[in-house]
Structure formats: structure tokens, C-alpha cells
Coordinates of C-alpha atoms in Angstrom, one line a residue:
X1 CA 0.0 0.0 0.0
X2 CA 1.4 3.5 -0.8
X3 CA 2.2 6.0 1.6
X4 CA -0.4 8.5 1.9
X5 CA 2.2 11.5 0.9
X6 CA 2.7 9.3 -2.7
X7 CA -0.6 8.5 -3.4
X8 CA -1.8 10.3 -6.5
X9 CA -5.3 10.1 -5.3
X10 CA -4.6 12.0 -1.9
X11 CA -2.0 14.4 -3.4
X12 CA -4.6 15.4 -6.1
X13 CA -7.3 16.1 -3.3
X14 CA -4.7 17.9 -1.2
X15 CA -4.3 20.3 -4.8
X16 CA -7.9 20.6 -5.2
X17 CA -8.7 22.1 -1.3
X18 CA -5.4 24.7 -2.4
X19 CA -7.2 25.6 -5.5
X20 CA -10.1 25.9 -3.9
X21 CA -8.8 28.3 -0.8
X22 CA -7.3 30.3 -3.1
X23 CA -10.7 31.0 -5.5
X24 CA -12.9 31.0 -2.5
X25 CA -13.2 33.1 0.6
X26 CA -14.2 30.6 3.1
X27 CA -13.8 32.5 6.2
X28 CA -17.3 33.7 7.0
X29 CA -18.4 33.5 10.3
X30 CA -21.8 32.3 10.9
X31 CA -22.1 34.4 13.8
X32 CA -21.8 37.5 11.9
X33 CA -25.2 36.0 10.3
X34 CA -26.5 35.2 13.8
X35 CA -25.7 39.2 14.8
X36 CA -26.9 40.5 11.4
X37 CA -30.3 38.5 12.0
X38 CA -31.0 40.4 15.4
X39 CA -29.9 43.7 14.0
X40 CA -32.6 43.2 11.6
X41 CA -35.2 42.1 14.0
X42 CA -34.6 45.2 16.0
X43 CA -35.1 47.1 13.0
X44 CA -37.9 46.2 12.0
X45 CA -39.3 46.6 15.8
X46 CA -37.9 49.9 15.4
X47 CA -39.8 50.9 12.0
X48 CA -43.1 49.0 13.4
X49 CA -43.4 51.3 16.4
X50 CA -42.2 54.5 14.5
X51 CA -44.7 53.8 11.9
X52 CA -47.9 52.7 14.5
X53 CA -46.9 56.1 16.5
X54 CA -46.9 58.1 13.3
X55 CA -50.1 56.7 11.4
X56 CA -53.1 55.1 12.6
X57 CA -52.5 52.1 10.6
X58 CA -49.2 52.1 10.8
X59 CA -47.1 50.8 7.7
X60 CA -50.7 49.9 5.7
X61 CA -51.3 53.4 5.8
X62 CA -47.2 54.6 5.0
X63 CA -48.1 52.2 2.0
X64 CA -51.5 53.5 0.6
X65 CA -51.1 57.2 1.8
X66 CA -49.7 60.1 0.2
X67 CA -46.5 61.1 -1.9
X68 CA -46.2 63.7 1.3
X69 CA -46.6 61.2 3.9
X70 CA -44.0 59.3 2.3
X71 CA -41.3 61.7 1.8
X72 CA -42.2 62.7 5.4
X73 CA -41.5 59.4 6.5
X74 CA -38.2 58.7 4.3
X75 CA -35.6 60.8 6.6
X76 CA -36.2 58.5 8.9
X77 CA -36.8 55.2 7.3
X78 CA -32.9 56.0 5.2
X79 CA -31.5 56.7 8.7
X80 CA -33.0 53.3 10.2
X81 CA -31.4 51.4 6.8
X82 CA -28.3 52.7 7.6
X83 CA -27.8 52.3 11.1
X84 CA -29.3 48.6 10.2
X85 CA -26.7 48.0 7.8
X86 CA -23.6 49.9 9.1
X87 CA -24.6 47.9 12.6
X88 CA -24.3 44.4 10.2
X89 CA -21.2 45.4 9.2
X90 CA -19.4 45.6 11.8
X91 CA -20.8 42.7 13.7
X92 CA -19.7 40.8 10.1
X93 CA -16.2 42.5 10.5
X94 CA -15.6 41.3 13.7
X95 CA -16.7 38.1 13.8
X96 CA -15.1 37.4 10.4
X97 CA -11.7 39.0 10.6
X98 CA -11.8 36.7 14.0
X99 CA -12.2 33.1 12.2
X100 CA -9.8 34.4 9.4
X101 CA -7.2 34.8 12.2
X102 CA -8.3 31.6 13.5
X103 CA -7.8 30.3 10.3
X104 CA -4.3 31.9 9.5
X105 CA -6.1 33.7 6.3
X106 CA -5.9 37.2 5.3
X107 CA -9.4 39.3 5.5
X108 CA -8.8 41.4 2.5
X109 CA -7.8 38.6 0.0
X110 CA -8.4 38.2 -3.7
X111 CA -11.5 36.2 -2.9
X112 CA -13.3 38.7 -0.3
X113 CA -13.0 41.3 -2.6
X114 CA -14.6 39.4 -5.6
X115 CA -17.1 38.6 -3.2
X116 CA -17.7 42.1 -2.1
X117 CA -18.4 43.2 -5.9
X118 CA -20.1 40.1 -6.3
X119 CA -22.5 41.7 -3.9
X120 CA -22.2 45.2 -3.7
X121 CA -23.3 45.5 -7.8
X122 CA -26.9 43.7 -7.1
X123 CA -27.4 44.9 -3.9
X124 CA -26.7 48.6 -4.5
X125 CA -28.8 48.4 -7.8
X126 CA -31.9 46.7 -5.5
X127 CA -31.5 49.9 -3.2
X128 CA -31.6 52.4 -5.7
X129 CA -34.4 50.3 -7.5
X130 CA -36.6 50.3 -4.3
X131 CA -36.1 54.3 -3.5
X132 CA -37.7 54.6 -6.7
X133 CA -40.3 52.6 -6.1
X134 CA -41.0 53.9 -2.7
X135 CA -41.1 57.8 -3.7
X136 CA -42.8 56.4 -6.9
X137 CA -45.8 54.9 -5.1
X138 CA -45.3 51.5 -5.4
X139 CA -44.3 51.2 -1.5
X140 CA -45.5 48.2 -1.3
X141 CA -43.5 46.9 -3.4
X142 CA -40.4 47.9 -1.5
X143 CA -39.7 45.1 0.9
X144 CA -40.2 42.1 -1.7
X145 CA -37.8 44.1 -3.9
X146 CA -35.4 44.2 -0.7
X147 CA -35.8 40.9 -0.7
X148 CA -35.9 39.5 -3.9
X149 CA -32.6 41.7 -4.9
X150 CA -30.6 40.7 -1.8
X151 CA -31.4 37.0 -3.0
X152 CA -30.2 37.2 -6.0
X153 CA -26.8 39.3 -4.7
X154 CA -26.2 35.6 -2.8
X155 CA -26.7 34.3 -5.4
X156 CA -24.3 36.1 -7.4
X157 CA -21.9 36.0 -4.3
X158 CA -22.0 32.1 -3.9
X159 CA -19.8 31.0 -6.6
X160 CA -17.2 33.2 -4.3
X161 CA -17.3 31.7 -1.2
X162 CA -19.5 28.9 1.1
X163 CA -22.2 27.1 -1.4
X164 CA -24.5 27.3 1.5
X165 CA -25.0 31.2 0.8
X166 CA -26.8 29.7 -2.7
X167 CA -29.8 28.0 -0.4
X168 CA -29.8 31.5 1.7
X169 CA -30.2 33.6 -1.1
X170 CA -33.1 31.4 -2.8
X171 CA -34.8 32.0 0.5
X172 CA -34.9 34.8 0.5
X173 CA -35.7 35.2 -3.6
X174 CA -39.1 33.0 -2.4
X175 CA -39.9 34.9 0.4
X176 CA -39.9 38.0 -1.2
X177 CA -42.0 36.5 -4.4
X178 CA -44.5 35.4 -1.6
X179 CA -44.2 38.8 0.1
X180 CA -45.0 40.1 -3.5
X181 CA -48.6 38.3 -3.1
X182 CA -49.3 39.4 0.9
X183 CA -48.2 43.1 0.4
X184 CA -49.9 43.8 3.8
X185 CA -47.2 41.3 5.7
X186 CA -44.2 43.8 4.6
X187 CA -42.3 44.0 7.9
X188 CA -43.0 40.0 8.9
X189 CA -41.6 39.0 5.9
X190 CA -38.7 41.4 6.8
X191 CA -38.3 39.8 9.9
X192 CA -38.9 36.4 8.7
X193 CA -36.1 37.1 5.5
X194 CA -33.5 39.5 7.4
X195 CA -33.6 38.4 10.5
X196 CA -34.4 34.9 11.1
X197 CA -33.4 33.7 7.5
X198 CA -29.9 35.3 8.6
X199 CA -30.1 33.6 12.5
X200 CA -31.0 30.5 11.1
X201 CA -28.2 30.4 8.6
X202 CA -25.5 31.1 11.0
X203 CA -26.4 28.7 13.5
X204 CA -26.2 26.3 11.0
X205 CA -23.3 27.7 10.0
X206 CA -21.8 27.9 12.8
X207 CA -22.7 23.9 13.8
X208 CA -21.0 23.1 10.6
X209 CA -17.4 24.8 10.4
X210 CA -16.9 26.7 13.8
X211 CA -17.6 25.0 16.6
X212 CA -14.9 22.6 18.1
X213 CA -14.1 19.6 16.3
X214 CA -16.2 20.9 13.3
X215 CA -13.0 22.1 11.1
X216 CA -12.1 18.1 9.8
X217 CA -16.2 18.0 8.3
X218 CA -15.9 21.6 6.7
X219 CA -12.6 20.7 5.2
X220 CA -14.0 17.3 3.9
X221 CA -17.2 18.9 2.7
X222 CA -15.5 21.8 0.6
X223 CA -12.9 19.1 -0.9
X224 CA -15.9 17.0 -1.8
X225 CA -17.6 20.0 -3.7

């Protein structure tokens, strides 16, 4: 039997998992999802009460009221969005740039910034999509655009780093089709899509290549793919 260190089978596998940490960034911490999941459930907390304290129905009426009431309510709504995101951020930069430490990679590689672009393209054009619709009149259709766009920037992003981002970002692509249907649900479809779609994902994230003794499966299961 050959040793394992001239065996063209292992030596071939051992190239395939340096190929593949080179194209990839694998590095991404599930509980950065876990901490961008409750940013987004406070959020939309947040929004909920701003909006039933502002309107009497809340955001039913922000949807089928005026182009005032709307550009009344957008100073606020924008400064929500980016406190939500700039919060997400920094939980993902922390929690990240600790497991690529951990994992003796650097944070700003080749692969992190192809899956930055990878994202940044879709999700900025969602953004600027959904303004539009929202000062447009079509507020409605705000949140399953939010949705539906972010899915598809997963998409787009998967081929960069963990395949499990693909079955994340076809969430939430059906979520926000569905949300497309129940208008009226809006913010529980944000919740569901933002912030329990993200906890859900980096617990099982987490289970799978952080936690102890977890790093021998993720290395197997990326090799496999």
C-alpha cells in the first residue's frame, strides 16, 4: 500500500482544497449572520413602532397614503437602513476577521474582494431600485424588492465563497416573491427574511465549520464539492 504523501489520489485532493482556498473566501463566520439576524429584527421593531406612532394604521397606511406622507416618513426610514446596515457590518467585520485569524487567512484577499463586488453590484442596484419605487408609489413593493434583490446578490456571491449562501439567497428570492402576493405582511416577511433567515443560517453555519471539532467535516465537505 502507498504512503499517503505518494498517493496520487490524496496528493490530487490535497491540490484541489489549495485551489479551492485560493478562488474561494471561506472565512465567513456564521455568527456574523446570527448578529446580522437580530440587528434586523430590531429594526424592524424599530420601524413597526415609529410607523404605528406616526399613522393610525401604521405601515398599511405609509403604503396607501400620500407622496407627502411618504417623503415625510423617508428621513427616517434611510436613517433606520443605515444604522441597520452599518450595525451588520461591523458585527460581520468582527466576527469574520476573528475566524480568518483563526484560520491563518488574510481578511482582504483576492476572494473577499470578488465577493464584495459580487455583492455590492446587485445589492446597490436593489437599493436604488426600491427608492424609486418607494417615492414612486409602489411602496408596497419595497420590501419584496429588498428581498428578492438581496437573493439574487447571494446568489451572485455564492460562486465566491460557502455554497451554503446559494440555499440562503433562494430564501430569501421566495420569500420576497410570496411577500410580492401578501403586500400587507411587509415587515413580517422582513423579519422572517433578514432576521431569522440570517439567524437560522449562522447557527447552521456555525454547527458546521466553527464550533470545536467541526474544522475536519468543513474541510472534507468543501474538498468534496
Amino acid at each position: 500500500m502507498k504512503p499517503a504523501a505518494q498517493d496520487p489520489l490524496a496528493q490530487l485532493t490535497e491540490i484541489r482544497a489549495i485551489m479551492e482556498r485560493s478562488s474561494r473566501f471561506l472565512s465567513l463566520s456564521g455568527l456574523s449572520g446570527v448578529g446580522a439576524g437580530v440587528v434586523a429584527l430590531l429594526g424592524a421593531l424599530i420601524g413597526h413602532f415609529y410607523l404605528q406612532s406616526h399613522y393610525s394604521d401604521g405601515y398599511l397606511q405609509l403604503m396607501r397614503g400620500s407622496a407627502a406622507e411618504r417623503s415625510a416618513a423617508l428621513p427616517f426610514l434611510l436613517l433606520l437602513s443605515g444604522v441597520m446596515i452599518g450595525l451588520a457590518l461591523l458585527v460581520a467585520f468582527f466576527f469574520t476577521q476573528r475566524r480568518t485569524k483563526h484560520d491563518g487567512q488574510v481578511l482582504w484577499s483576492g476572494p473577499a474582494r470578488r465577493l464584495a463586488l459580487a455583492l455590492a453590484v446587485p445589492l446597490v442596484t436593489g437599493g436604488l431600485f426600491c427608492l424609486r419605487l418607494f417615492l414612486g408609489g409602489d411602496a408596497a413593493m419595497v420590501i419584496p424588492g429588498l428581498l428578492v434583490f438581496y437573493g439574487l446578490a447571494l446568489l451572485n456571491a455564492s460562486k465566491y465563497t460557502l455554497d451554503e449562501i446559494r440555499w440562503l439567497g433562494l430564501t430569501q428570492i421566495g420569500l420576497g416573491l410570496l411577500c410580492m402576493m401578501l403586500p400587507g405582511w411587509g415587515l413580517i416577511f422582513f423579519g422572517l427574511g433578514f432576521g431569522l433567515g440570517h439567524i437560522g443560517y449562522g447557527l447552521v453555519m456555525y454547527n458546521r465549520y466553527e464550533r470545536p471539532g467541526a474544522a475536519t467535516v468543513a474541510c472534507k465537505s468543501v474538498v468534496a464539492r
